[in-house]
mmCIF file of C-alpha atoms in Angstrom:
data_model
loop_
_atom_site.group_PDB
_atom_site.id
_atom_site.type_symbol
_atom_site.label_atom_id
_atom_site.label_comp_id
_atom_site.label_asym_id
_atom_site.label_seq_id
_atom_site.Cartn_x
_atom_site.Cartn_y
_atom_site.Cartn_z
ATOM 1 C CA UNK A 28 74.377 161.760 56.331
ATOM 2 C CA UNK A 29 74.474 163.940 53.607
ATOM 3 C CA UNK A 30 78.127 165.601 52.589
ATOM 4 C CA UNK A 31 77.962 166.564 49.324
ATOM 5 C CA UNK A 32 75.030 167.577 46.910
ATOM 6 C CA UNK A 33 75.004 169.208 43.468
ATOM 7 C CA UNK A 34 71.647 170.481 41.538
ATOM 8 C CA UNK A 35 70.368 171.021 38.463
ATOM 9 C CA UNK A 36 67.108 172.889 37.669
ATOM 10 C CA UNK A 37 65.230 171.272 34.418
ATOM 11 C CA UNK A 38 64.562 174.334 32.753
ATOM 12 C CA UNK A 39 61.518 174.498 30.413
ATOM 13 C CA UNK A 40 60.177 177.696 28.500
ATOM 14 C CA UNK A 41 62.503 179.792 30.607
ATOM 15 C CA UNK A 42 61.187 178.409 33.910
ATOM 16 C CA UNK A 43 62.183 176.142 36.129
ATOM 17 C CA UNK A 44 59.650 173.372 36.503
ATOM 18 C CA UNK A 45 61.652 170.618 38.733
ATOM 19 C CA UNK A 46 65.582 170.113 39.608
ATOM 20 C CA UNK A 47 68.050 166.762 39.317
ATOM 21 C CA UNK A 48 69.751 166.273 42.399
ATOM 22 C CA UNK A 49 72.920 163.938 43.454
ATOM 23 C CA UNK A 50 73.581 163.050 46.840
ATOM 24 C CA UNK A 51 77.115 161.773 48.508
ATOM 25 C CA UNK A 52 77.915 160.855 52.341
ATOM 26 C CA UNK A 53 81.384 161.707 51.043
ATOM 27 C CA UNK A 54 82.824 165.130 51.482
ATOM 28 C CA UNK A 55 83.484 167.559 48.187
ATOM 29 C CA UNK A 56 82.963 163.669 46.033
ATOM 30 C CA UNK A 57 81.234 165.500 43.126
ATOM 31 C CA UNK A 58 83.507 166.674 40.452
ATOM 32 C CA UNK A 59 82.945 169.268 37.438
ATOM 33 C CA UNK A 60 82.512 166.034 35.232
ATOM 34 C CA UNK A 61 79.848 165.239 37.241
ATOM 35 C CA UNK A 62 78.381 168.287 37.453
ATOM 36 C CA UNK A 63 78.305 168.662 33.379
ATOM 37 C CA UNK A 64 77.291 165.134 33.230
ATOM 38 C CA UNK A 65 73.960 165.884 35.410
ATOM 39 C CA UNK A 66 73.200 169.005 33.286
ATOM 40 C CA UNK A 67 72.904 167.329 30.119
ATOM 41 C CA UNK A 68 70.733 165.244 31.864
ATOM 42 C CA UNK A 69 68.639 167.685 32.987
ATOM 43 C CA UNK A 70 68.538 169.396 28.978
ATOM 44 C CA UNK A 71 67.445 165.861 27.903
ATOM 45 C CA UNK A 72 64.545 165.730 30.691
ATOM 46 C CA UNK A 73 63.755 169.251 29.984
ATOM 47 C CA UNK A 74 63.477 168.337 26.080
ATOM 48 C CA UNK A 75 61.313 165.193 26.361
ATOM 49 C CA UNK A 76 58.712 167.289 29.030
ATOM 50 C CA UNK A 77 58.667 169.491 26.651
ATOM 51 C CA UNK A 78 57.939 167.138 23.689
ATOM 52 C CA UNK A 79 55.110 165.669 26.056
ATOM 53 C CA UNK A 80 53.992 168.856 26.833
ATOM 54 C CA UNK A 81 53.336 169.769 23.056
ATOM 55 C CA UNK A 82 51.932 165.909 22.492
ATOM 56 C CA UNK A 83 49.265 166.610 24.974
ATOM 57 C CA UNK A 84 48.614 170.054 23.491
ATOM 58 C CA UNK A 85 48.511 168.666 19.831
ATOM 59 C CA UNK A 86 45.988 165.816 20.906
ATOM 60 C CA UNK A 87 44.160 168.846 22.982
ATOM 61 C CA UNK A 88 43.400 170.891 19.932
ATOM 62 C CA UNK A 89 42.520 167.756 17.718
ATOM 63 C CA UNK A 90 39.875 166.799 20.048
ATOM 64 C CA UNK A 91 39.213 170.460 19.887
ATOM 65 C CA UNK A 92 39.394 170.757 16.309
ATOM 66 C CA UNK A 93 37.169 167.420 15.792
ATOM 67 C CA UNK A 94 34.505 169.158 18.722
ATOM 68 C CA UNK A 95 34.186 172.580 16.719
ATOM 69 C CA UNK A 96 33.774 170.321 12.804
ATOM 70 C CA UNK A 97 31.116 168.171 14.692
ATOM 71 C CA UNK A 98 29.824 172.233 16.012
ATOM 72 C CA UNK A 99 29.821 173.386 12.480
ATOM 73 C CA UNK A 100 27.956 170.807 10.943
ATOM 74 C CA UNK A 101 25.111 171.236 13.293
ATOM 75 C CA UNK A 102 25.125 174.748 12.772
ATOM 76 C CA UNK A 103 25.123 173.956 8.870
ATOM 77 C CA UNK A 104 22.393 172.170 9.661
ATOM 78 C CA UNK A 105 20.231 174.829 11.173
ATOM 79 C CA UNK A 106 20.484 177.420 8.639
ATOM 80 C CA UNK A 107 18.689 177.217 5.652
ATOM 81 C CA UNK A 108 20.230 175.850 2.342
ATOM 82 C CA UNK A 109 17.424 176.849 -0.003
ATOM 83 C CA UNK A 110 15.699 180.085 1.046
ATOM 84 C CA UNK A 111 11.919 179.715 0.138
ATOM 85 C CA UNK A 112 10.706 182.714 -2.094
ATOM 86 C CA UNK A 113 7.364 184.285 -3.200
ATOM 87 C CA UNK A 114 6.613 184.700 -6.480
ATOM 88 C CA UNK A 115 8.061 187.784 -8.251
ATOM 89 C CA UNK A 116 11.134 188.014 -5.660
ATOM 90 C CA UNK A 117 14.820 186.933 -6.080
ATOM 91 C CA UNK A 118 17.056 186.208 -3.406
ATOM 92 C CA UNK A 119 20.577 185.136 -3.334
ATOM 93 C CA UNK A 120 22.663 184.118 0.405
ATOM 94 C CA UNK A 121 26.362 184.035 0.603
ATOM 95 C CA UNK A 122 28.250 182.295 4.022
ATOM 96 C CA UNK A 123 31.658 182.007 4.610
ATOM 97 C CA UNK A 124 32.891 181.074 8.113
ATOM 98 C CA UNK A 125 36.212 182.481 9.276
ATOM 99 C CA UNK A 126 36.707 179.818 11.070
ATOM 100 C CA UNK A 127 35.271 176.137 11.457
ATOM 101 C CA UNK A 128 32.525 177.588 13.401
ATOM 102 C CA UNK A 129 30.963 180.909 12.419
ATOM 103 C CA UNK A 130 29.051 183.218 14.068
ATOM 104 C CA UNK A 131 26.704 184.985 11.671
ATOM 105 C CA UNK A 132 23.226 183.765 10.764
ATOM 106 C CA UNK A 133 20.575 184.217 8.014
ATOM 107 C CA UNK A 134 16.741 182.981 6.919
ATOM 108 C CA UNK A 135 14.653 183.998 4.408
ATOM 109 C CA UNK A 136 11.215 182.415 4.147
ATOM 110 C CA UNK A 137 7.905 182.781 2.425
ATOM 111 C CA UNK A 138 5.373 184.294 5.080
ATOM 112 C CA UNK A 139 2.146 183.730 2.480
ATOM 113 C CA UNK A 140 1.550 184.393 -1.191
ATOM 114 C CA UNK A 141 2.618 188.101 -0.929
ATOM 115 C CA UNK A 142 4.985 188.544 1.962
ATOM 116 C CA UNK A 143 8.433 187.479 2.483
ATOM 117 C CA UNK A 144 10.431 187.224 5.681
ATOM 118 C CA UNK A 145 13.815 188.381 5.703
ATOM 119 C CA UNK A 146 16.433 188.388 8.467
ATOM 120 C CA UNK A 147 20.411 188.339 9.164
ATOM 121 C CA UNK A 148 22.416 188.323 12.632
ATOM 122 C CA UNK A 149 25.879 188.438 13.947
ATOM 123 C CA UNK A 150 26.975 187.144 17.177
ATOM 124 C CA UNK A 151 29.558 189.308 19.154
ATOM 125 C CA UNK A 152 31.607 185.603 20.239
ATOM 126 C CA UNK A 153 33.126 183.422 17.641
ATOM 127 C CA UNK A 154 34.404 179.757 17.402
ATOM 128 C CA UNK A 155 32.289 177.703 20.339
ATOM 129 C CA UNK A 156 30.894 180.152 22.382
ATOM 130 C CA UNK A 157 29.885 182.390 19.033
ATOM 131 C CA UNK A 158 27.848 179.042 17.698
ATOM 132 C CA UNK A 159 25.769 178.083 20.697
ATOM 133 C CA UNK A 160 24.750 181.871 20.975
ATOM 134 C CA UNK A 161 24.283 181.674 17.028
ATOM 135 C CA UNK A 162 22.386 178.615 17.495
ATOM 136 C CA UNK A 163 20.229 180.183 20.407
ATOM 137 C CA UNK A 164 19.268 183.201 18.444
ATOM 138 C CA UNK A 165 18.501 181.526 15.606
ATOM 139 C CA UNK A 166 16.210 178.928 17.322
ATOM 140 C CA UNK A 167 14.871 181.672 19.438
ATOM 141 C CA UNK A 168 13.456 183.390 16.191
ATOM 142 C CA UNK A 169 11.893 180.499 14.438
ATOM 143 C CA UNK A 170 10.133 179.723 17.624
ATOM 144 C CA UNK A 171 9.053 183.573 18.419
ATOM 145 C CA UNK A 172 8.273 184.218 14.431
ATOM 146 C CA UNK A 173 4.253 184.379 13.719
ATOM 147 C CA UNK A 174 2.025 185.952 11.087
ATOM 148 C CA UNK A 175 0.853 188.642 13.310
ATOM 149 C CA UNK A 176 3.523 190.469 15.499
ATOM 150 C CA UNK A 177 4.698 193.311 13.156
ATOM 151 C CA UNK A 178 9.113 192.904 12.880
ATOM 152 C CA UNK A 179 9.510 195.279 16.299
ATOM 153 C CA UNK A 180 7.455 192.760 18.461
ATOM 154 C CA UNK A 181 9.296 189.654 17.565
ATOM 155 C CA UNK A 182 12.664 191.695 17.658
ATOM 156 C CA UNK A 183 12.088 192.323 21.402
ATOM 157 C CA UNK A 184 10.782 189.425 22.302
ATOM 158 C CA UNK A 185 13.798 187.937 20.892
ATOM 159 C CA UNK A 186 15.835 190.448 22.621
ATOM 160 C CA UNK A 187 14.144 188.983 26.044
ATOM 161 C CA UNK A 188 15.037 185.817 25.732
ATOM 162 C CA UNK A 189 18.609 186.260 24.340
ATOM 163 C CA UNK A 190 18.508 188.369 27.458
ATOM 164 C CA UNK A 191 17.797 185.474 29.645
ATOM 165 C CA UNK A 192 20.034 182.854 27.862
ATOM 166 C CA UNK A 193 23.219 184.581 27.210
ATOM 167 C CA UNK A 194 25.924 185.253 29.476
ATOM 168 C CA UNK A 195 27.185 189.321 30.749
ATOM 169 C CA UNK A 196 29.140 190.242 27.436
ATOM 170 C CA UNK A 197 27.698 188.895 24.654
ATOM 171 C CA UNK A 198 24.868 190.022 22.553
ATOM 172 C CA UNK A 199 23.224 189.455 19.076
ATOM 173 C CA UNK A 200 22.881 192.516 16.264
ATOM 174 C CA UNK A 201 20.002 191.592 13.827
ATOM 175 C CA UNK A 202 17.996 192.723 11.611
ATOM 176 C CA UNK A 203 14.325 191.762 9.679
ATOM 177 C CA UNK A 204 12.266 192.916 7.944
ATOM 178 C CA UNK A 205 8.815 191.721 6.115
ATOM 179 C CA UNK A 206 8.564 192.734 2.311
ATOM 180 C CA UNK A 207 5.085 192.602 1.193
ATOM 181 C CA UNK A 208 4.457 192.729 -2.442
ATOM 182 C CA UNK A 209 1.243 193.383 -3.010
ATOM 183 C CA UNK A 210 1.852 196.311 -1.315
ATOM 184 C CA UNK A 211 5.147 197.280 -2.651
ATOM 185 C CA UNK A 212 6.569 197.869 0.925
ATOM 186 C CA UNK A 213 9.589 196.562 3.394
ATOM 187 C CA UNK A 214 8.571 196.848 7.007
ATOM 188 C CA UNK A 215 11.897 196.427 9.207
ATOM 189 C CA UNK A 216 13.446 196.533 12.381
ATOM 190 C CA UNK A 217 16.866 197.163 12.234
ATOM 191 C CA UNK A 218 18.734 195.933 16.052
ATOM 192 C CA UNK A 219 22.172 197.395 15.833
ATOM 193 C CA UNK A 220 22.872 195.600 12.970
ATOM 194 C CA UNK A 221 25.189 197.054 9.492
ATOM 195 C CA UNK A 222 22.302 199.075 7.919
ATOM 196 C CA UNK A 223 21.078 197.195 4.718
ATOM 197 C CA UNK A 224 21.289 199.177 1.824
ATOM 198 C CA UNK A 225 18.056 199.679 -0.519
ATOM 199 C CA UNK A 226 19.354 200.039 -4.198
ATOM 200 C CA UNK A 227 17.005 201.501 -6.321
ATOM 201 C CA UNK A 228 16.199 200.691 -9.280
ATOM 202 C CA UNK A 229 17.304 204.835 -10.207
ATOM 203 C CA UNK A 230 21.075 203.992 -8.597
ATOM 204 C CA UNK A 231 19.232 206.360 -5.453
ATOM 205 C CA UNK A 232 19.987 204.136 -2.309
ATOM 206 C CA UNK A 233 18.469 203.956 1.371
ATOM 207 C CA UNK A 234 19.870 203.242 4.537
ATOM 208 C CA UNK A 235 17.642 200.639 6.676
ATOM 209 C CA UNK A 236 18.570 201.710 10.224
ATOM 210 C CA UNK A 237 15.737 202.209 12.338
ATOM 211 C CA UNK A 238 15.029 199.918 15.494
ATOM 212 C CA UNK A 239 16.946 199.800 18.401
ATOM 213 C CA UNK A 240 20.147 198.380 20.267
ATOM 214 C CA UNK A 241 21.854 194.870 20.107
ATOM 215 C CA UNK A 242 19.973 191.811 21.553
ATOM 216 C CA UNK A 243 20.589 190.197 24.907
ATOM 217 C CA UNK A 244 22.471 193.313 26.277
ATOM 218 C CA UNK A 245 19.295 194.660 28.190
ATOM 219 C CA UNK A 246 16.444 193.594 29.398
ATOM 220 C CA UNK A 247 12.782 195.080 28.168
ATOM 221 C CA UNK A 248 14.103 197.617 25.392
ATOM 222 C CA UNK A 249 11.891 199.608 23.318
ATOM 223 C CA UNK A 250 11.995 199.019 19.612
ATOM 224 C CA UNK A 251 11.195 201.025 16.788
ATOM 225 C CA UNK A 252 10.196 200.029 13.081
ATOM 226 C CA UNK A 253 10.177 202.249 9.873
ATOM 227 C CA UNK A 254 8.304 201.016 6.323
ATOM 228 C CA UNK A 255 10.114 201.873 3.444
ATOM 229 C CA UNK A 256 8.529 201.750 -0.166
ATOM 230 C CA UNK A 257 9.835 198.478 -2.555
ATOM 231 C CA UNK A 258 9.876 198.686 -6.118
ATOM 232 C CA UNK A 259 10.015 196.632 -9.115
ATOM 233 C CA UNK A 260 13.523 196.565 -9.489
ATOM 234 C CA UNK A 261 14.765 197.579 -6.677
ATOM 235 C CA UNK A 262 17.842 195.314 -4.364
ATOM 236 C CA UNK A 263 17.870 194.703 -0.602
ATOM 237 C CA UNK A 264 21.655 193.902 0.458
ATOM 238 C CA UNK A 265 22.491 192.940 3.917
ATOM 239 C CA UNK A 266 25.246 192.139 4.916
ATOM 240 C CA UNK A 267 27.466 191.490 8.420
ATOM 241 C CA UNK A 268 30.783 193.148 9.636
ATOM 242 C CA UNK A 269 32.832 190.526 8.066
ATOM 243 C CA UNK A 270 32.420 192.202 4.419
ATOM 244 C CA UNK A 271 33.170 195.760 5.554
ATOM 245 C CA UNK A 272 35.692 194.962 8.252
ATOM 246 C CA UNK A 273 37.689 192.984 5.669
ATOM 247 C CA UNK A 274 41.434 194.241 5.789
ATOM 248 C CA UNK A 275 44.233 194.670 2.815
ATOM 249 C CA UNK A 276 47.949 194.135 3.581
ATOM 250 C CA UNK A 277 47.649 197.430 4.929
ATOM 251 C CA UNK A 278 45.076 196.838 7.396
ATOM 252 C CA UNK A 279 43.050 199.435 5.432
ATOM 253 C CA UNK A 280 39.254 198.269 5.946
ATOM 254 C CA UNK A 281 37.142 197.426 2.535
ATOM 255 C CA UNK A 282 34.970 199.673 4.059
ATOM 256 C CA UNK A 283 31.333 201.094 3.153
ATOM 257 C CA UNK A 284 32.364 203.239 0.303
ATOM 258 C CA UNK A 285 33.980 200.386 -1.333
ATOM 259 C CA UNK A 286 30.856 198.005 -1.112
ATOM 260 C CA UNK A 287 28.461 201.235 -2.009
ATOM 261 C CA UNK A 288 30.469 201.454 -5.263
ATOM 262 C CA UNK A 289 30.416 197.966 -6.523
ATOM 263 C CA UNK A 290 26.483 198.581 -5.837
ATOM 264 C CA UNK A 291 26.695 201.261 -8.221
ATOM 265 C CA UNK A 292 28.702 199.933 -10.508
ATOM 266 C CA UNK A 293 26.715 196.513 -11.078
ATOM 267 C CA UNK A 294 23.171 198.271 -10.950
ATOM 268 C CA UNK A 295 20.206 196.370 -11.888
ATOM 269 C CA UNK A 296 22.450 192.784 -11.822
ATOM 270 C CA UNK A 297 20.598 190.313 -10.479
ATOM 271 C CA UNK A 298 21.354 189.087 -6.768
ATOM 272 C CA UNK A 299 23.741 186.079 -7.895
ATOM 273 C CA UNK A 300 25.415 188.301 -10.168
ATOM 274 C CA UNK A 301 26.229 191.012 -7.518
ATOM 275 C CA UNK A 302 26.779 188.717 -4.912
ATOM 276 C CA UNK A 303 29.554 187.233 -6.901
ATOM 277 C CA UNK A 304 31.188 191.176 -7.934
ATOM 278 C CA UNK A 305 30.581 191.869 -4.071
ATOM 279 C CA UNK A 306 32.590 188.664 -3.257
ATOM 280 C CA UNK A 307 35.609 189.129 -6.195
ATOM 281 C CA UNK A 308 35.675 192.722 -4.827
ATOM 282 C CA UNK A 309 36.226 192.085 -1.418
ATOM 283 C CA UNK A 310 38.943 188.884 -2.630
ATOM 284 C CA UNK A 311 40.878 191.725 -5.052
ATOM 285 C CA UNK A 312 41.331 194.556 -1.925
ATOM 286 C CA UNK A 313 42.070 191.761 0.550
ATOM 287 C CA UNK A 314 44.541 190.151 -1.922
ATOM 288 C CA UNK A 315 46.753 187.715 -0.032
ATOM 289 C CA UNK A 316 44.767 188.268 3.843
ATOM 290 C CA UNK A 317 42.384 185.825 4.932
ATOM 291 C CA UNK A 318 39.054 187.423 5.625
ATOM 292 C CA UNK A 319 38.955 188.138 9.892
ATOM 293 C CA UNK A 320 35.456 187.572 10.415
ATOM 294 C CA UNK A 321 32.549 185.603 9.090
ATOM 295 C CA UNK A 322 31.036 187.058 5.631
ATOM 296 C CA UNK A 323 27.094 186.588 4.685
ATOM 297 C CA UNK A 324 25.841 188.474 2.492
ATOM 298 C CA UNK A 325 21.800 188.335 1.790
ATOM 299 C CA UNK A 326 20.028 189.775 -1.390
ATOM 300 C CA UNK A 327 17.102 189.960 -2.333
ATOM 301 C CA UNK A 328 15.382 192.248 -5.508
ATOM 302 C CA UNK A 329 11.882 192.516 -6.557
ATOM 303 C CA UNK A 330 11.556 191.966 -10.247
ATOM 304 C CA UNK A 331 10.667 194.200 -12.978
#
């Protein structure tokens, strides 16, 4: 039978998570020594769970790691590299992922000779869960997009489906719009997305924001569309959160101000030109922060 006993917890992150235990049939046998002894003991086993503990994490996030590159390329994949134009129109696309998985999207396509298709999204998840619902959206407009339906139709069809497919929580802001040139107009449907801003070519500017609520939030929403007129040189910038949300050492937000005046201040620059002053901009007030959230920017300008 037992007589004497000592115990040691093994002590890991503050918490106990097992105990080393001696056993004697011999009355008060277990000395101070031993008692020391079978404490360091129980440090060294609490040390090398530990180390296995943070192995097994570090292999966890490179599998994770390697999942979300393998993510990212696919998404890559899906947007467009090379936006097709029409004649007479410039556009310019700038995407840079916060992480190794973003969850903004973009396309820009030629609808015939005289109209283009325009359109820009942000997903309200990020990393994994912000690229399937990325990827869903986006698939779920090339597949809904047709010559007919006017912007509002597709937009809540689109909202439907995203409605359908994507879990309580998350939702999709987005916006397109169809410029048509012959006309000189920009039809647009603007789904609780950053308002574009329409630089004139005067320095005047307009604020797209007509349409409706996020996508995928509720079901069967009503959605409004406004046509604006579109110039000879006059710009189209959209843009997501991820340029206006951008933070200084200060956490002091670049802001809409801040992005309206480097507008002004490169008018009539072509889209590469003020992409890149957007960009520097936004890399000067930032200074030493990484940018929190995924940044596209999408321009597009009629020529003179």
């Amino acid at each position: 039978d037992t007589q004497s006993q000592i115990t040691v917890p093994i002590i890991v992150n503050e918490h106990a998570i097992g105990a080393l235990a001696l056993e004697s049939n011999t009355l008060n046998h277990f000395t101070q020594q031993n008692l020391k002894l079978l404490t360091n003991f129980a440090g060294l086993a609490a040390i090398a769970l530990r180390n296995a503990q943070l192995y097994e994490d570090s292999l966890k996030k490179q599998r994770l790691e390697g999942e979300l590159l393998v993510a990212s390329k696919v998404q890559q994949a899906l947007l467009p590299r090379r936006v097709p134009v029409i004649d007479g129109v410039t556009i310019e696309v700038l995407n840079v992922p916060s992480l190794i998985v973003g969850g903004d999207l973009y396309d820009a396509f030629r609808i015939d000779e005289n109209r283009q298709a325009i359109a820009i999204g942000d997903v309200s998840g990020k990393g994994a869960p912000g690229a399937i619902l990325m990827a869903v959206a986006y698939a779920g407009f090339k597949s809904l997009f047709n010559e007919i339906d006017p912007p509002a139709t597709i937009v809540a069809k689109l909202n439907n489906l995203l409605y359908e497919a994507t879990a309580t929580g998350y939702y999709v802001t987005f916006f397109f719009a169809i410029l048509d040139r012959s006309s000189g107009q920009l039809t647009y449907c603007n789904a609780g997305h950053n308002a574009p801003i329409l630089l004139r070519k005067d320095g005047s500017t307009v604020m797209l924001k007509e349409g409706g609520t996020v996508l995928g939030f509720l079901e069967n929403r009503t959605f409004h569309q406004n046509t604006v007129d579109f110039r000879p040189g006059d710009t189209l910038v959209c843009f997501t959160d991820g340029v206006t949300e951008t933070m200084d050492v200060h956490e002091e937000e670049f802001g809409d101000e801040r992005l309206m005046q480097t507008l002004k201040t490169n008018l009539g620059e072509q889209p590469k030109t003020l992409k890149i002053a957007i960009l520097d901009d936004m890399r000067t007030f930032a200074g030493d922060c990484e940018f929190p959230d995924d940044v596209t920017l999408l321009i597009a300008r009629l020529d003179d």
